[in-house]
Amino acid sequence: MNLRFVETFLWIVRLGSFSAAAEKLNTTQASISNRIATLERELGVQLFDRDMRTVKLTPVGQQAVSKAEEIVRAVGEFRETIADPTSLKGSVSIGTIDSIVHSFLPRLVERVQERYPGIAIDLNVDTSLNMAREIIERKIDLALIMGPALDHGLVNINLGTYGCVWVASPKYGLACKKLTLADLVSYPLLAFSKGSVPHHGLLQQFREAGLEVPAISNSNSLATIMRLAKDGLGVAPLPRVILGEYIDAGALEILDVTPAFRPLTFHAVYADHPDSLLPSIIAQMAAEVSLCMADD
């Protein structure tokens, strides 16, 4: 029995269609259909009921899912345990966000390259909302985001909590003052993208302080926010861990603001299925790497 055909069967079950499985496995729908037809001939059973619109498991197909998962998981564990890590080939698609790119991602990529030099990382950087959607739809193998992402079959690993600080250019002369949110509304404010967890948190803090929410310029790029703040174009709340070079160079100053901006919690998210061993290993690596950089 061809293991690839068993894996194809499981991807159709997870994604709900032959076309989605074909896209995931980078092949044609005809190839997917041929694999399943061959598998059904070998087993002497029909695994799927097919019509023009839907693909559903037959009763025998439903029974086959757990057995197929056991087979694929056992082979994956055997490969991970016995094989030389340098001999493993393939790719892992990772979706992440700016906060992680500017903190521990370089160390994580370095560690993956050292252990698995034959594994390529396909990296996509976007908002946590978009990356959560991608992992829920199984379009990526691993998401490193402000989480968690809640959906059946997803595993969330806590990557730690990063403390945030308000920062501004020295030209504002605010570093030596004790400030409140009311003091900040007279300055241009820069913050995370609309709809994000920290954006909602900032709006809530202004409301809790009894203040009308001021105009806030938003960006999903922390590099952009840091550059604009450095150039004196606004005051911004940012994770302390990403600000080292700017603070050390005196380009940005940490402000004493009450209440403090709420910390951000990050998660590694992957799908719990038999061929997710490498994403789960990288998720654990991410937890180890981030631990030394996280502020509780």
XYZ file of N, CA, C and O in Angstrom, residues 173-242:
280
model
N 10.431 65.571 24.524
C 10.799 65.910 25.894
C 9.883 65.320 26.943
O 9.623 65.944 27.981
N 9.396 64.088 26.729
C 8.417 63.481 27.632
C 9.011 62.456 28.588
O 8.329 62.012 29.521
N 10.259 62.064 28.382
C 10.814 60.934 29.124
C 10.930 61.189 30.622
O 10.891 60.256 31.412
N 11.062 62.410 31.040
C 11.266 62.718 32.462
C 9.969 63.066 33.186
O 9.992 63.501 34.335
N 8.854 62.899 32.513
C 7.580 63.285 33.104
C 6.740 62.063 33.455
O 6.836 61.022 32.816
N 5.911 62.218 34.485
C 4.906 61.198 34.780
C 3.652 61.557 33.993
O 3.117 62.660 34.130
N 3.206 60.616 33.176
C 2.136 60.896 32.231
C 0.938 59.994 32.464
O 1.050 58.893 33.009
N -0.218 60.471 32.009
C -1.427 59.656 31.962
C -1.895 59.603 30.510
O -1.370 60.309 29.644
N -2.890 58.797 30.252
C -3.441 58.747 28.898
C -3.985 60.105 28.476
O -3.914 60.480 27.296
N -4.501 60.857 29.438
C -5.022 62.189 29.119
C -3.918 63.100 28.590
O -4.164 63.973 27.747
N -2.680 62.889 29.068
C -1.563 63.702 28.591
C -1.177 63.340 27.159
O -0.585 64.169 26.438
N -1.483 62.104 26.743
C -1.041 61.653 25.421
C -1.966 62.087 24.288
O -1.545 62.095 23.124
N -3.206 62.430 24.611
C -4.166 62.696 23.536
C -3.815 63.934 22.726
O -4.314 64.114 21.613
N -2.961 64.788 23.251
C -2.578 65.983 22.505
C -1.436 65.717 21.523
O -1.014 66.621 20.796
N -0.946 64.479 21.500
C 0.132 64.113 20.580
C -0.394 63.150 19.515
O -1.366 62.412 19.752
N 0.238 63.109 18.343
C -0.137 62.088 17.359
C 0.141 60.695 17.937
O 1.190 60.465 18.532
N -0.810 59.792 17.779
C -0.658 58.443 18.323
C -0.504 57.432 17.188
O -1.231 57.484 16.188
N 0.434 56.527 17.370
C 0.692 55.457 16.407
C 0.423 54.130 17.099
O 0.850 53.925 18.229
N -0.247 53.193 16.414
C -0.562 51.925 17.083
C -0.748 50.809 16.069
O -0.678 51.018 14.853
N -1.019 49.637 16.621
C -1.183 48.424 15.829
C -2.396 48.518 14.900
O -3.247 49.382 15.041
N -2.478 47.557 13.966
C -3.531 47.581 12.951
C -4.918 47.496 13.579
O -5.111 46.883 14.630
N -5.873 48.104 12.906
C -7.256 48.063 13.371
C -7.748 46.618 13.444
O -7.460 45.801 12.583
N -8.514 46.340 14.484
C -9.059 45.003 14.648
C -8.154 44.057 15.403
O -8.580 42.968 15.790
N -6.903 44.453 15.632
C -5.977 43.580 16.351
C -6.251 43.632 17.851
O -6.898 44.550 18.360
N -5.727 42.637 18.578
C -5.900 42.585 20.031
C -5.340 43.841 20.708
O -6.018 44.456 21.536
N -4.103 44.268 20.393
C -3.583 45.470 21.066
C -4.330 46.736 20.689
O -4.449 47.654 21.507
N -4.850 46.812 19.472
C -5.636 47.987 19.078
C -6.900 48.086 19.915
O -7.236 49.149 20.454
N -7.607 46.955 20.052
C -8.814 46.954 20.893
C -8.458 47.259 22.344
O -9.200 47.961 23.045
N -7.323 46.740 22.809
C -6.905 47.005 24.176
C -6.641 48.471 24.429
O -6.983 49.008 25.492
N -6.030 49.137 23.440
C -5.752 50.573 23.578
C -7.047 51.377 23.634
O -7.205 52.266 24.487
N -7.989 51.055 22.762
C -9.273 51.752 22.776
C -9.978 51.562 24.117
O -10.553 52.509 24.670
N -9.894 50.343 24.645
C -10.543 50.066 25.931
C -9.904 50.866 27.058
O -10.602 51.366 27.955
N -8.588 51.025 27.028
C -7.922 51.799 28.074
C -8.360 53.261 28.055
O -8.562 53.863 29.113
N -8.514 53.819 26.889
C -8.987 55.208 26.818
C -10.409 55.313 27.362
O -10.735 56.240 28.112
N -11.247 54.355 27.010
C -12.637 54.389 27.494
C -12.698 54.218 29.001
O -13.479 54.886 29.691
N -11.880 53.295 29.533
C -11.865 53.074 30.978
C -11.375 54.301 31.727
O -11.745 54.513 32.888
N -10.537 55.115 31.071
C -10.049 56.341 31.698
C -11.046 57.486 31.545
O -10.774 58.606 32.000
N -12.198 57.195 30.928
C -13.215 58.227 30.730
C -12.855 59.226 29.665
O -13.357 60.361 29.657
N -11.999 58.831 28.716
C -11.536 59.736 27.667
C -12.175 59.377 26.337
O -12.430 58.201 26.046
N -12.427 60.383 25.542
C -12.853 60.136 24.173
C -11.677 59.568 23.399
O -10.548 60.046 23.519
N -11.938 58.533 22.634
C -10.851 57.893 21.891
C -10.292 58.874 20.861
O -11.025 59.383 20.018
N -8.995 59.176 20.917
C -8.408 60.148 19.998
C -8.152 59.527 18.629
O -8.322 58.315 18.430
N -7.735 60.348 17.697
C -7.335 59.841 16.385
C -6.057 59.022 16.535
O -5.109 59.457 17.186
N -6.052 57.822 15.967
C -4.904 56.929 16.057
C -4.530 56.492 14.651
O -5.379 55.999 13.903
N -3.266 56.661 14.295
C -2.771 56.168 13.011
C -2.324 54.730 13.197
O -1.525 54.433 14.084
N -2.844 53.822 12.377
C -2.602 52.395 12.553
C -1.718 51.821 11.457
O -1.739 52.289 10.315
N -0.969 50.787 11.805
C -0.163 50.067 10.832
C 0.035 48.638 11.310
O 0.160 48.385 12.516
N 0.058 47.678 10.369
C 0.367 46.301 10.742
C 1.865 46.025 10.676
O 2.301 44.888 10.827
N 2.665 47.070 10.439
C 4.118 46.935 10.383
C 4.741 47.651 11.568
O 4.712 48.885 11.656
N 5.344 46.893 12.489
C 6.000 47.518 13.627
C 7.238 48.293 13.197
O 7.605 49.286 13.825
N 7.881 47.834 12.135
C 9.033 48.575 11.620
C 8.613 49.974 11.189
O 9.327 50.960 11.420
N 7.437 50.065 10.577
C 6.919 51.366 10.160
C 6.596 52.238 11.370
O 6.930 53.434 11.394
N 5.941 51.646 12.377
C 5.597 52.406 13.576
C 6.861 52.917 14.266
O 6.947 54.087 14.667
N 7.860 52.052 14.395
C 9.107 52.466 15.045
C 9.791 53.580 14.271
O 10.315 54.533 14.864
N 9.796 53.486 12.952
C 10.444 54.523 12.140
C 9.718 55.862 12.263
O 10.348 56.919 12.426
N 8.387 55.824 12.229
C 7.623 57.062 12.358
C 7.818 57.677 13.738
O 7.962 58.901 13.880
N 7.834 56.831 14.782
C 8.059 57.339 16.135
C 9.462 57.924 16.259
O 9.659 58.982 16.877
N 10.450 57.256 15.687
C 11.834 57.748 15.731
C 11.955 59.118 15.065
O 12.694 59.991 15.534
N 11.198 59.304 13.991
C 11.252 60.572 13.262
C 10.385 61.654 13.894
O 10.200 62.728 13.322
N 9.823 61.344 15.076
C 9.061 62.353 15.796
C 7.669 62.586 15.271
O 7.098 63.666 15.465
N 7.104 61.556 14.627
C 5.788 61.729 14.019
C 4.668 61.123 14.858
O 3.538 61.032 14.397
N 4.985 60.723 16.089
C 3.940 60.208 16.957
C 4.502 59.474 18.152
O 5.697 59.165 18.233
N 3.611 59.215 19.112
C 3.908 58.451 20.326
C 3.270 57.073 20.149
O 2.148 56.970 19.647
N 3.982 56.015 20.575
C 3.488 54.672 20.271
C 3.697 53.702 21.425
O 4.705 53.774 22.133
N 2.760 52.757 21.617
C 2.974 51.635 22.549
C 3.526 50.448 21.766
O 2.935 50.023 20.770
N 4.648 49.879 22.222
C 5.300 48.799 21.486
C 5.889 47.773 22.446
O 6.206 48.101 23.600
N 6.072 46.522 21.990
C 6.734 45.529 22.838
C 8.166 45.966 23.174
O 8.932 46.324 22.278
N 8.516 45.919 24.446
C 9.847 46.364 24.874
C 10.957 45.555 24.214
O 12.030 46.094 23.902
N 10.711 44.278 23.950
C 11.749 43.386 23.464
C 12.269 43.766 22.080
O 13.394 43.416 21.712
N 11.484 44.492 21.283
C 11.910 44.820 19.920
C 12.590 46.183 19.828
O 13.027 46.583 18.754
